[in-house]
Short mmCIF file of C-alpha atoms in Angstrom, two decimals:
data_model
loop_
_atom_site.label_atom_id
_atom_site.label_comp_id
_atom_site.label_asym_id
_atom_site.label_seq_id
_atom_site.Cartn_x
_atom_site.Cartn_y
_atom_site.Cartn_z
CA GLY A 1 -12.84 57.73 37.57
CA ALA A 2 -15.49 59.67 39.53
CA GLY A 3 -17.12 62.61 37.74
CA VAL A 4 -18.30 65.69 39.43
CA SER A 5 -21.05 65.09 42.05
CA GLN A 6 -23.65 67.43 43.32
CA SER A 7 -25.93 67.22 46.28
CA PRO A 8 -28.64 67.20 46.87
CA SER A 9 -30.11 66.40 43.47
CA ASN A 10 -33.49 67.94 44.45
CA LYS A 11 -34.34 70.87 47.10
CA VAL A 12 -37.57 71.98 47.83
CA THR A 13 -37.51 74.99 50.24
CA GLU A 14 -39.76 77.74 51.34
CA LYS A 15 -39.13 81.53 50.09
CA GLY A 16 -37.05 83.19 52.72
CA LYS A 17 -35.13 80.07 53.80
CA ASP A 18 -31.42 79.58 53.21
CA VAL A 19 -30.11 76.60 50.98
CA GLU A 20 -26.70 75.30 50.53
CA LEU A 21 -25.73 73.28 47.62
CA ARG A 22 -22.61 71.26 47.51
CA CYS A 23 -20.25 70.28 44.60
CA ASP A 24 -17.58 67.76 44.61
CA PRO A 25 -15.15 68.31 41.67
CA ILE A 26 -12.98 65.90 39.84
CA SER A 27 -9.80 65.42 41.79
CA GLY A 28 -6.87 67.24 40.52
CA HIS A 29 -9.10 69.71 38.97
CA THR A 30 -8.02 73.24 39.77
CA ALA A 31 -10.90 75.29 38.42
CA LEU A 32 -14.42 75.01 39.58
CA TYR A 33 -17.52 76.72 37.95
CA TRP A 34 -21.08 77.44 39.17
CA TYR A 35 -23.79 77.95 36.46
CA ARG A 36 -27.77 78.50 37.01
CA GLN A 37 -30.04 77.17 34.19
CA SER A 38 -33.63 78.29 34.22
CA LEU A 39 -36.23 76.54 31.98
CA GLY A 40 -35.63 77.48 28.45
CA GLN A 41 -32.83 79.55 29.34
CA GLY A 42 -29.05 79.15 28.77
CA LEU A 43 -26.34 78.44 31.13
CA GLU A 44 -25.96 81.42 33.38
CA PHE A 45 -22.42 81.97 34.84
CA LEU A 46 -22.36 82.67 38.69
CA ILE A 47 -18.91 82.24 39.99
CA TYR A 48 -15.37 80.75 39.11
CA PHE A 49 -12.64 79.55 41.25
CA GLN A 50 -8.95 78.89 40.03
CA GLY A 51 -6.55 77.43 42.43
CA ASN A 52 -5.63 79.89 45.06
CA SER A 53 -6.62 83.01 43.07
CA ALA A 54 -9.63 85.36 44.25
CA PRO A 55 -12.72 83.86 42.81
CA ASP A 56 -14.45 85.72 39.91
CA LYS A 57 -17.77 86.63 41.59
CA SER A 58 -18.99 88.66 38.60
CA GLY A 59 -22.02 86.49 37.70
CA LEU A 60 -23.46 86.35 41.21
CA PRO A 61 -27.04 87.98 40.96
CA SER A 62 -27.27 89.37 44.20
CA ASP A 63 -25.46 89.58 47.62
CA ARG A 64 -27.73 86.78 48.89
CA PHE A 65 -25.79 84.46 46.82
CA SER A 66 -22.24 83.51 47.95
CA ALA A 67 -19.72 80.53 47.33
CA GLU A 68 -16.79 79.10 48.91
CA ARG A 69 -14.26 76.53 47.93
CA THR A 70 -12.53 74.91 50.88
CA GLY A 71 -9.03 73.16 50.56
CA GLY A 72 -9.30 73.57 46.67
CA SER A 73 -11.78 70.87 46.42
CA VAL A 74 -15.37 71.03 47.65
CA SER A 75 -17.29 74.03 46.97
CA THR A 76 -20.71 75.24 48.53
CA LEU A 77 -23.02 77.59 47.05
CA THR A 78 -25.23 79.43 49.49
CA ILE A 79 -28.39 81.24 48.83
CA GLN A 80 -29.67 83.20 51.48
CA ARG A 81 -33.34 84.38 52.09
CA THR A 82 -34.46 82.56 48.78
CA GLN A 83 -36.92 83.85 46.51
CA GLN A 84 -39.12 82.30 43.90
CA GLU A 85 -37.02 83.73 41.21
CA ASP A 86 -34.20 81.40 42.41
CA SER A 87 -35.90 78.44 41.14
CA ALA A 88 -33.57 76.74 38.62
CA VAL A 89 -31.04 73.93 38.13
CA TYR A 90 -27.76 74.91 39.57
CA LEU A 91 -24.95 73.09 37.69
CA CYS A 92 -21.35 72.67 38.91
CA ALA A 93 -18.28 72.09 36.67
CA SER A 94 -14.67 71.55 37.05
CA SER A 95 -11.73 71.47 34.54
CA LEU A 96 -8.19 70.78 34.76
CA SER A 97 -6.68 74.32 34.63
CA GLY A 98 -9.66 76.72 33.69
CA GLY A 99 -8.33 77.92 30.46
CA GLY A 100 -10.52 78.46 27.70
CA SER A 101 -9.45 75.48 25.77
CA ASP A 102 -10.22 73.32 28.96
CA THR A 103 -13.12 70.93 28.78
CA GLN A 104 -15.65 71.59 31.38
CA TYR A 105 -16.94 68.52 33.13
CA PHE A 106 -20.22 68.96 34.60
CA GLY A 107 -22.21 67.49 37.55
CA PRO A 108 -25.76 66.35 37.36
CA GLY A 109 -27.14 69.56 38.92
CA THR A 110 -29.38 70.62 41.73
CA ARG A 111 -32.99 71.37 41.10
CA LEU A 112 -34.04 74.23 43.45
CA THR A 113 -37.53 74.96 43.96
CA VAL A 114 -38.54 77.81 46.02
CA LEU A 115 -42.17 77.82 47.06
CA SER B 1 -23.08 93.89 23.18
CA GLN B 2 -21.60 90.37 22.94
CA LYS B 3 -24.12 87.84 21.66
CA ILE B 4 -24.41 84.23 20.69
CA GLU B 5 -27.01 82.74 18.62
CA GLN B 6 -28.10 79.30 18.05
CA ASN B 7 -31.03 78.01 16.15
CA SER B 8 -33.84 78.77 18.39
CA GLU B 9 -36.39 76.35 16.71
CA ALA B 10 -36.19 72.76 17.38
CA LEU B 11 -34.58 70.70 14.49
CA ASN B 12 -36.19 67.49 13.42
CA ILE B 13 -34.65 65.23 11.03
CA GLN B 14 -35.04 61.71 9.91
CA GLU B 15 -32.50 58.95 10.87
CA GLY B 16 -29.63 58.46 8.57
CA LYS B 17 -29.60 62.33 7.40
CA THR B 18 -27.03 64.83 8.23
CA ALA B 19 -27.98 67.28 11.10
CA THR B 20 -26.49 70.68 10.80
CA LEU B 21 -26.66 73.10 13.83
CA THR B 22 -25.54 76.74 13.78
CA CYS B 23 -23.85 79.02 16.13
CA ASN B 24 -23.52 82.66 15.12
CA TYR B 25 -21.69 85.20 17.28
CA THR B 26 -21.23 89.16 17.37
CA ASN B 27 -18.76 91.39 18.87
CA TYR B 28 -16.62 88.71 19.92
CA SER B 29 -13.47 87.30 18.91
CA PRO B 30 -13.21 83.87 20.26
CA ALA B 31 -9.81 81.84 20.52
CA TYR B 32 -11.71 78.60 21.05
CA LEU B 33 -15.39 77.37 20.46
CA GLN B 34 -16.66 74.40 22.19
CA TRP B 35 -19.57 72.18 21.40
CA TYR B 36 -21.38 70.31 24.27
CA ARG B 37 -24.33 68.03 24.35
CA GLN B 38 -27.00 68.12 27.04
CA ASP B 39 -29.78 65.52 27.79
CA PRO B 40 -32.77 66.27 29.86
CA GLY B 41 -31.98 66.18 33.56
CA ARG B 42 -28.20 66.07 33.09
CA GLY B 43 -25.16 68.36 32.86
CA PRO B 44 -23.71 69.27 29.50
CA VAL B 45 -21.26 66.76 28.08
CA PHE B 46 -18.15 68.12 25.95
CA LEU B 47 -17.98 67.06 22.39
CA LEU B 48 -15.62 68.99 20.41
CA LEU B 49 -13.34 72.03 20.59
CA ILE B 50 -12.12 74.02 17.72
CA ARG B 51 -9.40 76.68 17.69
CA GLU B 52 -9.77 80.14 15.82
CA ASN B 53 -6.91 79.11 13.52
CA GLU B 54 -8.62 75.91 12.58
CA LYS B 55 -11.29 75.63 9.92
CA GLU B 56 -12.51 72.20 10.58
CA LYS B 57 -12.57 69.41 13.30
CA ARG B 58 -13.86 66.00 12.98
CA LYS B 59 -14.55 63.17 15.50
CA GLU B 60 -16.22 60.04 14.46
CA ARG B 61 -19.76 61.13 13.00
CA LEU B 62 -19.10 64.71 14.08
CA LYS B 63 -17.67 67.66 12.34
CA VAL B 64 -17.42 71.21 13.47
CA THR B 65 -16.40 74.07 11.21
CA PHE B 66 -15.18 77.75 12.48
CA ASP B 67 -15.39 80.46 10.24
CA THR B 68 -14.03 83.79 11.87
CA THR B 69 -14.81 86.01 8.93
CA LEU B 70 -18.63 85.01 9.07
CA LYS B 71 -18.40 84.74 12.81
CA GLN B 72 -20.03 81.35 12.60
CA SER B 73 -19.53 77.66 13.59
CA LEU B 74 -21.49 74.87 12.15
CA PHE B 75 -21.85 71.44 13.90
CA HIS B 76 -22.79 68.47 11.66
CA ILE B 77 -23.89 64.95 12.91
CA THR B 78 -23.74 62.58 9.92
CA ALA B 79 -25.71 59.41 9.67
CA SER B 80 -27.86 60.54 12.46
CA GLN B 81 -29.28 58.09 14.90
CA PRO B 82 -32.26 58.76 17.42
CA ALA B 83 -29.68 58.53 20.12
CA ASP B 84 -28.44 61.82 19.00
CA SER B 85 -31.56 63.35 20.16
CA ALA B 86 -30.47 66.19 22.66
CA THR B 87 -29.83 69.78 23.02
CA TYR B 88 -26.58 70.92 21.44
CA LEU B 89 -24.77 73.99 23.19
CA CYS B 90 -21.87 76.17 21.76
CA ALA B 91 -19.63 78.09 24.03
CA LEU B 92 -16.97 80.51 23.19
CA ALA B 93 -13.89 81.60 25.27
CA THR B 94 -11.58 84.46 24.17
CA GLY B 95 -8.52 82.59 25.88
CA GLY B 96 -5.77 84.47 27.68
CA ASN B 97 -7.00 85.76 31.26
CA ASN B 98 -10.64 85.52 30.21
CA ARG B 99 -11.48 81.98 31.46
CA LYS B 100 -15.11 82.19 31.41
CA LEU B 101 -17.12 80.51 28.49
CA ILE B 102 -19.88 82.28 27.07
CA TRP B 103 -22.66 79.96 26.38
CA GLY B 104 -25.47 79.93 23.63
CA LEU B 105 -28.94 78.86 24.52
CA GLY B 106 -28.80 75.51 22.69
CA THR B 107 -30.57 73.90 19.77
CA SER B 108 -32.77 70.91 20.54
CA LEU B 109 -32.25 68.03 17.94
CA ALA B 110 -34.76 65.29 17.53
CA VAL B 111 -33.93 62.39 15.17
CA ASN B 112 -36.87 60.42 14.19
CA PRO B 113 -36.64 56.64 13.35
#
């Protein structure tokens, strides 16, 4: 079946502009995660959605970052007033139920470059 | 503070040898430990999961051990092949209500023909 998809695959923007990154999880997966991966850095947790529960936003680095998940499926990560330090690969993952023993299935990522 | 460490230096081995990668953690009591593979330009791909009450888990040429006393997991690839060249990530979860995985920085493995 289809895996996790993300769009766009690459995004180049100017400092100060807003960007939206999209994630389509695997159908039926109730949990969805956003991560950020910078060059030479590990996966940095950003936000986690689980079913209808309030999202865990503890990883969002500033109030310029927000995310929503509509209808328990597609998710959008929005970065307002982008800064150069926001340049990174943004990865989305989904899992069946979100438990610690669940496998996370990752999308290919969106490479964001802020000029 | 909670910390996960993986071999920071790249590992270079000859084809056919066994690759051993290390994941150490401190100030943490994971219920599960997962290993993922990441190729350049791609998202991580799940390989193996081991639970805190399991000492060893195998899958084809892969073997993972989990020593909760040493706070260490070892990841072995036997009969390594150039196609095994990638970055390998370990991730920990405490289970229960904590549903976030805590990730190591990964170890780059190069298998030379």
